[in-house]
Backbone as JSON Lines, residues from 0, in Angstrom:
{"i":0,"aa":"X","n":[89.91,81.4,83.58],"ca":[89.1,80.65,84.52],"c":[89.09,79.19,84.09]}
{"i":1,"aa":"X","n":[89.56,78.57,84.98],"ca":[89.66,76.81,84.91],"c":[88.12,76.25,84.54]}
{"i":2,"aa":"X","n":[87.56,75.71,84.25],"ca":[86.26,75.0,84.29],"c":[86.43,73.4,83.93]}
{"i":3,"aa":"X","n":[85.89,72.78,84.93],"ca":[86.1,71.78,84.41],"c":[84.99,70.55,83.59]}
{"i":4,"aa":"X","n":[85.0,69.74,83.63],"ca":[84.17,68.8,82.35],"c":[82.83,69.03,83.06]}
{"i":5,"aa":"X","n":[82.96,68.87,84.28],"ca":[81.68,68.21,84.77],"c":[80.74,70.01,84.84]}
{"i":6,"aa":"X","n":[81.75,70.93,85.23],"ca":[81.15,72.25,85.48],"c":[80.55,72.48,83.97]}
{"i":7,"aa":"X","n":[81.43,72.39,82.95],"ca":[80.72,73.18,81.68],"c":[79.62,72.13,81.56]}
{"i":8,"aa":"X","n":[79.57,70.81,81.7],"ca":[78.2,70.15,81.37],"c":[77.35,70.41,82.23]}
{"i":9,"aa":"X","n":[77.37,70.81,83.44],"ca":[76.4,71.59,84.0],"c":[75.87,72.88,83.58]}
{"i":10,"aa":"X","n":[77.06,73.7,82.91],"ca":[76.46,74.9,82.57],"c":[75.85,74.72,81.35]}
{"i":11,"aa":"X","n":[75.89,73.86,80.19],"ca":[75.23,73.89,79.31],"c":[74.25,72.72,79.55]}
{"i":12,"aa":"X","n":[73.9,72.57,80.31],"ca":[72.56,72.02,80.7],"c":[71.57,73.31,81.27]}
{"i":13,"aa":"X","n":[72.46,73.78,82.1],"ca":[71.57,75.62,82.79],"c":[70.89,75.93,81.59]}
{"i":14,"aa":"X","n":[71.96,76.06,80.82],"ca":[71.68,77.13,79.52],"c":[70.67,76.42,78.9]}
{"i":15,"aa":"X","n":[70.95,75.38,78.52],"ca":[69.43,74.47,77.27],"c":[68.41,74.8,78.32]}
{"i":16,"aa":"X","n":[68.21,74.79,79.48],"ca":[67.25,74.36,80.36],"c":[66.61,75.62,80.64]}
{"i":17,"aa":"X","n":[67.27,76.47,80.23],"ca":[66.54,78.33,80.75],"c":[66.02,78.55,79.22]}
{"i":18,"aa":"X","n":[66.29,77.48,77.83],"ca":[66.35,78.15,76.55],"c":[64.98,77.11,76.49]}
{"i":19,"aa":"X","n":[64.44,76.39,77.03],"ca":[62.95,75.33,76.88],"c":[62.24,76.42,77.47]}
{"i":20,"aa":"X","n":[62.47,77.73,78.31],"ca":[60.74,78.59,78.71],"c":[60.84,79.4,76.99]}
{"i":21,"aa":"X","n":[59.48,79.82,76.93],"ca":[58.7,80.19,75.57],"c":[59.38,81.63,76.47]}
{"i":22,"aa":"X","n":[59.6,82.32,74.97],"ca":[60.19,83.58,75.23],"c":[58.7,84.66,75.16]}
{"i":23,"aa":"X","n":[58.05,84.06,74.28],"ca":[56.5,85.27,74.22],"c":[55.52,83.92,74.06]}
{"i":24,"aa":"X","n":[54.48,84.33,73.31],"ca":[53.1,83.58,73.2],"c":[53.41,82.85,71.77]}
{"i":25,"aa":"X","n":[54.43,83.64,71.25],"ca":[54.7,83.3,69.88],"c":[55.45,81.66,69.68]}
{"i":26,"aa":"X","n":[56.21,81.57,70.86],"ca":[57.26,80.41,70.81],"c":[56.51,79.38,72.18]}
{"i":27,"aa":"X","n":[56.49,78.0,71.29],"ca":[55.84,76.93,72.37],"c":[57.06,76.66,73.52]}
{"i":28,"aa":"X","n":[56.04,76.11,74.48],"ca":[56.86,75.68,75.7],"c":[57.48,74.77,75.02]}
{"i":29,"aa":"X","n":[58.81,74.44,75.13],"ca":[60.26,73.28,74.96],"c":[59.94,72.29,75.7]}
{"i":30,"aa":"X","n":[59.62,71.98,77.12],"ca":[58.98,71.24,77.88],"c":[57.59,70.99,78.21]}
{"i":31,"aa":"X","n":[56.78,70.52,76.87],"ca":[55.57,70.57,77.19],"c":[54.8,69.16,77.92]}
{"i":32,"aa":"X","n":[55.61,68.08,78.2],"ca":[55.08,67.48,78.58],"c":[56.36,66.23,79.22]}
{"i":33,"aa":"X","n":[55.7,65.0,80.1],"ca":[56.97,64.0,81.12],"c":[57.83,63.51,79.81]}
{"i":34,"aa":"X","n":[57.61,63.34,78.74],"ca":[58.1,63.14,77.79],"c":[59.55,63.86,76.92]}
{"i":35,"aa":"X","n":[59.05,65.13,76.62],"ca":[59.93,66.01,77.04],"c":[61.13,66.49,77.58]}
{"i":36,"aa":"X","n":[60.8,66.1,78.72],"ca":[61.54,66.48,79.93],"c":[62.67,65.12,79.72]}
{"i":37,"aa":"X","n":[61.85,64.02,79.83],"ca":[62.51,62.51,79.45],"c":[63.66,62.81,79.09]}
{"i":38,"aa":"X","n":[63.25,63.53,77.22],"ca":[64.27,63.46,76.67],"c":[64.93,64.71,76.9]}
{"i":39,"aa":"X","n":[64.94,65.37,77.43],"ca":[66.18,66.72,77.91],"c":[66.8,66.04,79.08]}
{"i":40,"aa":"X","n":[66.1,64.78,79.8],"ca":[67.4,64.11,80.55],"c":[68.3,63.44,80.12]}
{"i":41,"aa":"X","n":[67.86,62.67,78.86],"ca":[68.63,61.49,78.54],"c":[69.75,62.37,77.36]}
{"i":42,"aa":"X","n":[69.25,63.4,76.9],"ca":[69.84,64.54,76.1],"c":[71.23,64.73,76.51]}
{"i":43,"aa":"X","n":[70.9,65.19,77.73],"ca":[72.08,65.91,78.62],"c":[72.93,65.25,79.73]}
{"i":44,"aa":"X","n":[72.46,63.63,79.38],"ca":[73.2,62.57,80.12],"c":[73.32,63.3,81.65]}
{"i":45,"aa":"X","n":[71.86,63.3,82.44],"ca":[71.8,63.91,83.85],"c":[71.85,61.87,84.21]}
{"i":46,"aa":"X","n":[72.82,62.01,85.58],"ca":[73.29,60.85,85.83],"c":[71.82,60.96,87.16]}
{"i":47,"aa":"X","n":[71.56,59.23,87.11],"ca":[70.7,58.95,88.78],"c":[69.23,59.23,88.4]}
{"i":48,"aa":"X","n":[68.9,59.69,87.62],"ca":[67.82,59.92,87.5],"c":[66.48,58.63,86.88]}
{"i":49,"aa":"X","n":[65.16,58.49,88.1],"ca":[64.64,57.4,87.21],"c":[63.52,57.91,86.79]}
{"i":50,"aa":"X","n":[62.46,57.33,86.94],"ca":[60.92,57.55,86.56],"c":[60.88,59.09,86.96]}
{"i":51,"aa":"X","n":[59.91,59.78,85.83],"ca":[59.49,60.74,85.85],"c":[58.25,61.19,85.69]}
{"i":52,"aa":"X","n":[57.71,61.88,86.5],"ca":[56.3,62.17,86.55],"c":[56.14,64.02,86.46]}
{"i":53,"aa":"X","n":[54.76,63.88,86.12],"ca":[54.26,65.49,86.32],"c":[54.56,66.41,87.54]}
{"i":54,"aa":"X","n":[55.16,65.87,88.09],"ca":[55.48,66.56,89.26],"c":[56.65,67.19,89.59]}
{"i":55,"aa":"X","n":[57.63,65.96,88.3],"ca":[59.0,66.19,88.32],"c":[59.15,67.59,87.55]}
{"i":56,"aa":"X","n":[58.01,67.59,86.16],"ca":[58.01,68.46,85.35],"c":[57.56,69.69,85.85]}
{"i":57,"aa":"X","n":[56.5,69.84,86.84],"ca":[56.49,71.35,87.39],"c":[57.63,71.78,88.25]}
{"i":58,"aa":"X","n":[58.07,70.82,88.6],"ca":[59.35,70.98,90.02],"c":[60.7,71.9,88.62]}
{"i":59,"aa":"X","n":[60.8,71.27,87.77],"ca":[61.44,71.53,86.43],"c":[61.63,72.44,85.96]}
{"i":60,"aa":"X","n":[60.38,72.93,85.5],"ca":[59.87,74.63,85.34],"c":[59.94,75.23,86.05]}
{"i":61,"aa":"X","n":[59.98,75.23,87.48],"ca":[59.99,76.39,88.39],"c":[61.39,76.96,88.27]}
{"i":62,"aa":"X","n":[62.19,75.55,88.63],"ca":[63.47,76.21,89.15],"c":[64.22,76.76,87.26]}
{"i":63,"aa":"X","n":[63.4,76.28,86.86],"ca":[64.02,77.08,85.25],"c":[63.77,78.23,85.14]}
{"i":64,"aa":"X","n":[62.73,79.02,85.78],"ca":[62.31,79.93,86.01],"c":[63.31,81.04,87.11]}
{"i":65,"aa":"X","n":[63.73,79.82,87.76],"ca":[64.43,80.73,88.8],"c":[66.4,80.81,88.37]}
{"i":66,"aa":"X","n":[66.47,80.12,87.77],"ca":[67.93,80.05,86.57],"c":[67.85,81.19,85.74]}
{"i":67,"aa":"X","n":[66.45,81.57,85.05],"ca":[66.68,82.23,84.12],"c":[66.72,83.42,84.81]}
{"i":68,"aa":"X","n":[66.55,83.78,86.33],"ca":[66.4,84.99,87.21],"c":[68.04,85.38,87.37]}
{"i":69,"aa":"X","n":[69.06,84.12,87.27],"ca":[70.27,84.52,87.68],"c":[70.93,84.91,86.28]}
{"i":70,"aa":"X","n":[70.48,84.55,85.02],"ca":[70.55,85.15,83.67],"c":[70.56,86.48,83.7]}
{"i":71,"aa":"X","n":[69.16,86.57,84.68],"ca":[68.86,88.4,84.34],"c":[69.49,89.11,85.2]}
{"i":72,"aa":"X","n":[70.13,88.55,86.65],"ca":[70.56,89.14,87.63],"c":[71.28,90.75,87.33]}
{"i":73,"aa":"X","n":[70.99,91.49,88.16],"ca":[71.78,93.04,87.78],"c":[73.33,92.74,87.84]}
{"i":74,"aa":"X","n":[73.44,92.49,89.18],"ca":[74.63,92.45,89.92],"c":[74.56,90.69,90.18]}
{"i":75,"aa":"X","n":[76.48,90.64,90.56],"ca":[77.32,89.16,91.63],"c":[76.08,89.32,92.81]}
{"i":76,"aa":"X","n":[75.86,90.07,93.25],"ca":[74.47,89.74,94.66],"c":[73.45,89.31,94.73]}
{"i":77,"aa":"X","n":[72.77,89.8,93.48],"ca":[71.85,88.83,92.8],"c":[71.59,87.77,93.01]}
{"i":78,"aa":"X","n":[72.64,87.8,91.68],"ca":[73.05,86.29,91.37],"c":[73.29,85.61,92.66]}
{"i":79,"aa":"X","n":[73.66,86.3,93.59],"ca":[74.4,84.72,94.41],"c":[73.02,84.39,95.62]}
{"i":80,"aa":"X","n":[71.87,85.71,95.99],"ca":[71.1,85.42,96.1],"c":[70.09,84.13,95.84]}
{"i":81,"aa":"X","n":[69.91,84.38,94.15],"ca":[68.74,83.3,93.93],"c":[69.59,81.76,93.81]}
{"i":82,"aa":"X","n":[70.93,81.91,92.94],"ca":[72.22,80.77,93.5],"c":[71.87,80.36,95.2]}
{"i":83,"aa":"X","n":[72.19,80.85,95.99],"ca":[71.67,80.16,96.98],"c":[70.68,79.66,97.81]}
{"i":84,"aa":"X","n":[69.48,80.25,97.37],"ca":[68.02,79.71,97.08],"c":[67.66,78.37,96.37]}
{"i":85,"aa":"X","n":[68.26,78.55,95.82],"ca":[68.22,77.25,94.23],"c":[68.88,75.84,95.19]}
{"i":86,"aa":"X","n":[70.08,76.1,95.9],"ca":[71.46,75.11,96.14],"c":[70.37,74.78,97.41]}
{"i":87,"aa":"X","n":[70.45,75.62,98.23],"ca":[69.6,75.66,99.81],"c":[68.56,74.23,99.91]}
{"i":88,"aa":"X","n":[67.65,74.68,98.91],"ca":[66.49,74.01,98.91],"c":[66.68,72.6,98.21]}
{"i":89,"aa":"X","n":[67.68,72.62,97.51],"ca":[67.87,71.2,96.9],"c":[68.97,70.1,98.13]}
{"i":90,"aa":"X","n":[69.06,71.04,98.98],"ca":[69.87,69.97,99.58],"c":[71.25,69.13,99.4]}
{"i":91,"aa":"X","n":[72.03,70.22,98.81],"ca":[73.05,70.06,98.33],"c":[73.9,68.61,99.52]}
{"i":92,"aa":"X","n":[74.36,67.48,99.08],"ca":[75.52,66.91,99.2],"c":[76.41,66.76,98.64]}
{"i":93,"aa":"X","n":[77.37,67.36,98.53],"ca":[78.84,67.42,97.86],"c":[79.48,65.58,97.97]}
{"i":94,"aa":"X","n":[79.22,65.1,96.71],"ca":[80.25,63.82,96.96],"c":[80.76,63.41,95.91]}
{"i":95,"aa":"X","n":[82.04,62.8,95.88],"ca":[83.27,62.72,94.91],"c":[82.52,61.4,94.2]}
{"i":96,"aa":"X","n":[82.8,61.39,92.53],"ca":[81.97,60.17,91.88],"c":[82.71,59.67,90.73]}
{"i":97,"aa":"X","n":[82.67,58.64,89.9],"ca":[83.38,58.19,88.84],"c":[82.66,57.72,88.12]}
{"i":98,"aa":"X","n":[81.36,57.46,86.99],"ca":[80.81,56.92,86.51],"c":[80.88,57.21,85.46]}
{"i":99,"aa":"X","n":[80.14,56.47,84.01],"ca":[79.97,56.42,83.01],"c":[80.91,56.59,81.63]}
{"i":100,"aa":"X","n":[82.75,56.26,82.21],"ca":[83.9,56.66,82.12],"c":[84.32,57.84,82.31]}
{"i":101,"aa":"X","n":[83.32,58.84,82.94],"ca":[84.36,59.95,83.48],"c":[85.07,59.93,84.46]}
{"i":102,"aa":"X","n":[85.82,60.51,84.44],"ca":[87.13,60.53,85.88],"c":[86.33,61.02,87.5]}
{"i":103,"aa":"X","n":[86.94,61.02,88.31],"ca":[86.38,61.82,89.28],"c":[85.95,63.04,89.14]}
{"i":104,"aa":"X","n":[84.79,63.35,89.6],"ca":[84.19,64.36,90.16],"c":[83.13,65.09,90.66]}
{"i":105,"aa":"X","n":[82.75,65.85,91.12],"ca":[82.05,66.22,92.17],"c":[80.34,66.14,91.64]}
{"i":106,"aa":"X","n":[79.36,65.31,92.26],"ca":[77.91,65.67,92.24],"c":[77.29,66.27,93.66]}
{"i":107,"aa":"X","n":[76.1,67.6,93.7],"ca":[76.53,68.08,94.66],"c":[74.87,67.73,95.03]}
{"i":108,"aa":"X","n":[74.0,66.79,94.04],"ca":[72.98,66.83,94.72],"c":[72.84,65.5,95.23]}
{"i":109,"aa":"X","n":[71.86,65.13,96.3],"ca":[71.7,64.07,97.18],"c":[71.4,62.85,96.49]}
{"i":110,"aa":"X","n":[72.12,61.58,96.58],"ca":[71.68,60.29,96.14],"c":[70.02,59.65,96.36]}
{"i":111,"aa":"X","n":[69.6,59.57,95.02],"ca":[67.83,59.49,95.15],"c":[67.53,60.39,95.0]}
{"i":112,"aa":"X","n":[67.64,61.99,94.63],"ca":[67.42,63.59,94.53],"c":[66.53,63.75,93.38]}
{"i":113,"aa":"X","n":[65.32,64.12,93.6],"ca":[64.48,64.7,92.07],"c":[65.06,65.37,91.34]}
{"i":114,"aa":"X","n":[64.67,65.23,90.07],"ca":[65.61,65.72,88.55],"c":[66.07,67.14,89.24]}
{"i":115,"aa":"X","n":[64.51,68.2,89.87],"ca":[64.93,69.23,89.75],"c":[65.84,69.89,90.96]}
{"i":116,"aa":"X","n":[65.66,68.82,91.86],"ca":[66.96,69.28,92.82],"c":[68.24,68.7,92.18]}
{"i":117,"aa":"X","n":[68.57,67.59,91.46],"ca":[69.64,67.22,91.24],"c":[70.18,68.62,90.0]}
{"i":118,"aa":"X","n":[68.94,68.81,89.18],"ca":[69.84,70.13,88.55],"c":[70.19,71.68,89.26]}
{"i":119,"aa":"X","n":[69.05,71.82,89.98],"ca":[69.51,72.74,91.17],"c":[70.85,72.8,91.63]}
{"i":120,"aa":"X","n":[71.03,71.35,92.47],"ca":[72.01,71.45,92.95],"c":[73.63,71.33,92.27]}
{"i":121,"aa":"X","n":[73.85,70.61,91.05],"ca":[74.36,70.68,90.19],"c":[74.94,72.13,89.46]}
{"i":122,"aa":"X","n":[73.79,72.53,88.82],"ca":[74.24,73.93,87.88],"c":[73.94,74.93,89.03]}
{"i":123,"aa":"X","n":[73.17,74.76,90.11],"ca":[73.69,76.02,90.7],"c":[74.86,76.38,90.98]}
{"i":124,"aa":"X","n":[75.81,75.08,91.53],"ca":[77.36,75.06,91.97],"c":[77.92,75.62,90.77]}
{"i":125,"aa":"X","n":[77.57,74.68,89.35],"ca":[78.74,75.57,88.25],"c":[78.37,77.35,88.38]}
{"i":126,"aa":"X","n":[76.77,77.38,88.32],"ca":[76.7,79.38,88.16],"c":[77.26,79.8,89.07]}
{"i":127,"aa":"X","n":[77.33,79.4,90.57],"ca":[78.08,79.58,92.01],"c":[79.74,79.97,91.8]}
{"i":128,"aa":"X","n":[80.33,79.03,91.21],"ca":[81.71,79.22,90.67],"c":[81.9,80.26,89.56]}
{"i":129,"aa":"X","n":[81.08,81.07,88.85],"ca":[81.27,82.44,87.95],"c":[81.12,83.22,88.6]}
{"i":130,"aa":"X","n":[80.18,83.36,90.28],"ca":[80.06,84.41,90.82],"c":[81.24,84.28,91.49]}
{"i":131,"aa":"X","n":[82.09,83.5,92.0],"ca":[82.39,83.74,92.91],"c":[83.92,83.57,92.3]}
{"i":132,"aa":"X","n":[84.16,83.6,91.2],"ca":[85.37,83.76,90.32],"c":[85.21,85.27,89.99]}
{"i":133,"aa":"X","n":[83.78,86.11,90.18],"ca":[83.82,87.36,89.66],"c":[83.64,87.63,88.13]}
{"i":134,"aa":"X","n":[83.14,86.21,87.65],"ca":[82.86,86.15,86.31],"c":[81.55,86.14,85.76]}
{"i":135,"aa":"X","n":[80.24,87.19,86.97],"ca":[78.71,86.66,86.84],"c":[78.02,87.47,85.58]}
{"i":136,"aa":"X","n":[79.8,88.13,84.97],"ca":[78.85,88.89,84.04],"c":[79.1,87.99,82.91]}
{"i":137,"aa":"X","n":[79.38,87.16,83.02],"ca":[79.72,86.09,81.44],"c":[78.41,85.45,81.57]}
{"i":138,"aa":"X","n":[77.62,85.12,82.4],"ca":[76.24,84.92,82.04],"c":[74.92,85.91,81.56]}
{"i":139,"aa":"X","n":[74.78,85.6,80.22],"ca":[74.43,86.81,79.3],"c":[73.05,85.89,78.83]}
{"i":140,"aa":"X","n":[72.6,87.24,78.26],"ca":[71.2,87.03,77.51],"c":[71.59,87.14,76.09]}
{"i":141,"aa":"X","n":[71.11,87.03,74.83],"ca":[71.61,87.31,74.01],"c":[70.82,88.96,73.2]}
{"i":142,"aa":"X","n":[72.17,89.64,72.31],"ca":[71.84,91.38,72.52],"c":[71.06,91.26,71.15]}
{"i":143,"aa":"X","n":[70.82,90.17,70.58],"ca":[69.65,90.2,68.92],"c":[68.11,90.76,69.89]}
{"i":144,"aa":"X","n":[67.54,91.83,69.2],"ca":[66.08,92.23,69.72],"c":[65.34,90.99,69.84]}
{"i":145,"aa":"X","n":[65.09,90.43,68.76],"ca":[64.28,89.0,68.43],"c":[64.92,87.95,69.43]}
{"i":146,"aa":"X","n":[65.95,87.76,70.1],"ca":[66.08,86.89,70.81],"c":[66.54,86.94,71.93]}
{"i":147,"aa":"X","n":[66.34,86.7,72.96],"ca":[67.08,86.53,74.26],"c":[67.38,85.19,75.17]}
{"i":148,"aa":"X","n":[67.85,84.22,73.82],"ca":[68.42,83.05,74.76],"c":[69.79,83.5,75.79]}
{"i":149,"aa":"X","n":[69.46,82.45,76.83],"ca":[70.75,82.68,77.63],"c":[72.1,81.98,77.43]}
{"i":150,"aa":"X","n":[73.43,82.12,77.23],"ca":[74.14,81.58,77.56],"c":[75.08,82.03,78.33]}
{"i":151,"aa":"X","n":[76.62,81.41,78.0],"ca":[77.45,81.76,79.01],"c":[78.74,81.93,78.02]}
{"i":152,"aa":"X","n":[79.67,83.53,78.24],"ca":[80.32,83.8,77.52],"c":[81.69,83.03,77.93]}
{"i":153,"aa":"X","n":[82.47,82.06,77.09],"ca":[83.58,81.43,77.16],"c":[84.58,82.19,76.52]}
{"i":154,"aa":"X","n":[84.24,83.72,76.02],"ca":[85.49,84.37,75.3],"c":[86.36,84.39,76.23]}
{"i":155,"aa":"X","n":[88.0,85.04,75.68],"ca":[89.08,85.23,76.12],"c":[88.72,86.99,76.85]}
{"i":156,"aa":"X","n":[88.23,87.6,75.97],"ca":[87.76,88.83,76.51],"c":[86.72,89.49,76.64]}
{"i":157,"aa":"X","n":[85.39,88.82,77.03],"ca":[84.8,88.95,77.64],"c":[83.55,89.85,76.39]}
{"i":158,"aa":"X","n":[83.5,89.47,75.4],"ca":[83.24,89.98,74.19],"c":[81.92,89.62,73.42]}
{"i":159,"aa":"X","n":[81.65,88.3,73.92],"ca":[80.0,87.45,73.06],"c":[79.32,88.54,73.13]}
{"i":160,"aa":"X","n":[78.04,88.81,72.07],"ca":[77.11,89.42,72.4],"c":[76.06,88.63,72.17]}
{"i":161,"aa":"X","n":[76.32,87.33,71.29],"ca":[75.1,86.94,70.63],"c":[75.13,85.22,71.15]}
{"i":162,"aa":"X","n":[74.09,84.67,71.31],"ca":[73.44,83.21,71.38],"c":[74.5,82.36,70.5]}
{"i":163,"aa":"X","n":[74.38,82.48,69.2],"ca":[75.25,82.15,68.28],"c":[75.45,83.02,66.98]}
{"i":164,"aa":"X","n":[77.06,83.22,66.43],"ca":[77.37,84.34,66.07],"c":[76.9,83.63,65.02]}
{"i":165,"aa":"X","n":[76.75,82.76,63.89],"ca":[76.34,82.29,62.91],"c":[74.61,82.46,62.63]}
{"i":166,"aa":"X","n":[73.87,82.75,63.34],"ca":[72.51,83.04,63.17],"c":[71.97,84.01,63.74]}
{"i":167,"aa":"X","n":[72.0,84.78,64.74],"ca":[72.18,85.99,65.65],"c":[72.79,86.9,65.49]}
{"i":168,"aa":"X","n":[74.06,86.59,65.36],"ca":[74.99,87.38,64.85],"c":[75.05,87.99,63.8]}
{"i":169,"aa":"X","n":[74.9,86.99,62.98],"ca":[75.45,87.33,61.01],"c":[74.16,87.98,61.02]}
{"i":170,"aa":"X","n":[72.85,87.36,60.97],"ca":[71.62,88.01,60.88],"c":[71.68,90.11,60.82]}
{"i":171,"aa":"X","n":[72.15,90.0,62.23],"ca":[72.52,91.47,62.7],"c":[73.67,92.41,61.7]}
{"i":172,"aa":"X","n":[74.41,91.6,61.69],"ca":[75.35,91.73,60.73],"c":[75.48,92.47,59.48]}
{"i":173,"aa":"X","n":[74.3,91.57,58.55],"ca":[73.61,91.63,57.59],"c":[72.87,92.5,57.28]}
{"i":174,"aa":"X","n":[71.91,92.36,58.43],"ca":[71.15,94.17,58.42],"c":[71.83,95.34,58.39]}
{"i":175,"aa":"X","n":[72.71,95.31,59.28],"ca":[73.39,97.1,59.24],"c":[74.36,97.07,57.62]}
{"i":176,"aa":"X","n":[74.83,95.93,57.54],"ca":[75.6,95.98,56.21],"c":[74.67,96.7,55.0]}
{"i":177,"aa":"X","n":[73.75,96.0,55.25],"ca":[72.39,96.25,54.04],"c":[71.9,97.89,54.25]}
{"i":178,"aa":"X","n":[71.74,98.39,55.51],"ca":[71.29,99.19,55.54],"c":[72.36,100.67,55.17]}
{"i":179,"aa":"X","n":[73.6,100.37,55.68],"ca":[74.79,101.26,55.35],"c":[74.94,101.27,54.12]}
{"i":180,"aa":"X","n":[74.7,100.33,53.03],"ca":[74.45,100.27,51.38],"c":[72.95,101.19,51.06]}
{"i":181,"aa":"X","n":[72.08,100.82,52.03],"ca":[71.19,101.75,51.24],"c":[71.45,103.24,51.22]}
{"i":182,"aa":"X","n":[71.55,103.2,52.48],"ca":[71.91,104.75,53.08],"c":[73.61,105.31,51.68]}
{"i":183,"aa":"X","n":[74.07,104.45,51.73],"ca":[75.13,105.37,50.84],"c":[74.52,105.28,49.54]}
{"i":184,"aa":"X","n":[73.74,104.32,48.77],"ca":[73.0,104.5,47.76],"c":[71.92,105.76,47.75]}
{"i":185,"aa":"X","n":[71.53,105.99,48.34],"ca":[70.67,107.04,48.61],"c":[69.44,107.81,48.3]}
């Protein structure tokens, strides 16, 4: 599957942006305040965007809320469900762009567009293009009990299980290793 610059920086904006909701009571909100948010724009170099207010930030959270729904989606129907809920309401305009030395390419939300329609409309199109490549199962939760960040599997075969295999992974790793030593120690 082709992806291109502007799609994966959309999708790893999805992804940071579904990984700021608190997973329990245990973990603080990521976006707790216009500040925040500020800096998860200027973070993720979201182009057009100016002043931000509390309004921008609930508008923010919702639709993060509704990203992390196409995370959990069962099925491609789902997914392309709340995907077009998300795109619908933001008002998608598709128009060809060149800024900040990138080459051409496509922004799909409206010139002047609030943060959270411009990411709406944005990363819904990249998640839009996995469904509709037939690839909606590469958007994963991660399989550590303790964690369920979302990302998006870029393997060759379709193989990630974990957030990141270096802390998630090895963690898991580690345990069954440890535990297959006790068990043969006995």
């Amino acid at each position: 599957m082709l992806i291109t610059h502007d799609t994966r920086c959309a999708l790893d904006t999805v992804v940071d942006l579904v990984n700021t909701a608190p997973e329990d009571d245990a973990v603080p909100e990521a976006l707790p305040d216009v500040a925040a948010l500020a800096d998860f724009v200027r973070n993720h170099e979201i182009s057009d965007v100016t002043v931000l207010s509390e309004f921008d930030l609930s508008a923010v959270r919702k639709i993060r809320g509704r990203f992390a729904g196409v995370f959990a989606a069962p099925d491609a129907r789902a997914a392309a469900v709340l995907i077009n809920e998300l795109v619908a309401a933001a008002g998608t305009t598709p128009r060809l762009t060149n800024h900040d030395g990138y080459d051409w390419h496509v922004h799909y939300f409206a010139p002047g567009a609030s943060v959270a329609d411009h990411l709406a409309a944005d990363c819904g199109m990249a998640l839009a293009f996995f469904v509709v490549a037939g690839e909606q199962e590469r958007l994963r939760r991660c399989e550590a009990p303790d964690c369920r960040r979302a990302f998006v599997d870029l393997s060759r075969n379709r193989s990630r299980r974990y957030c990141d295999s270096r802390t998630c992974g090895n963690r898991l790793h580690v345990a069954a290793y440890r535990a297959r030593r006790k068990e043969a120690a006995g």
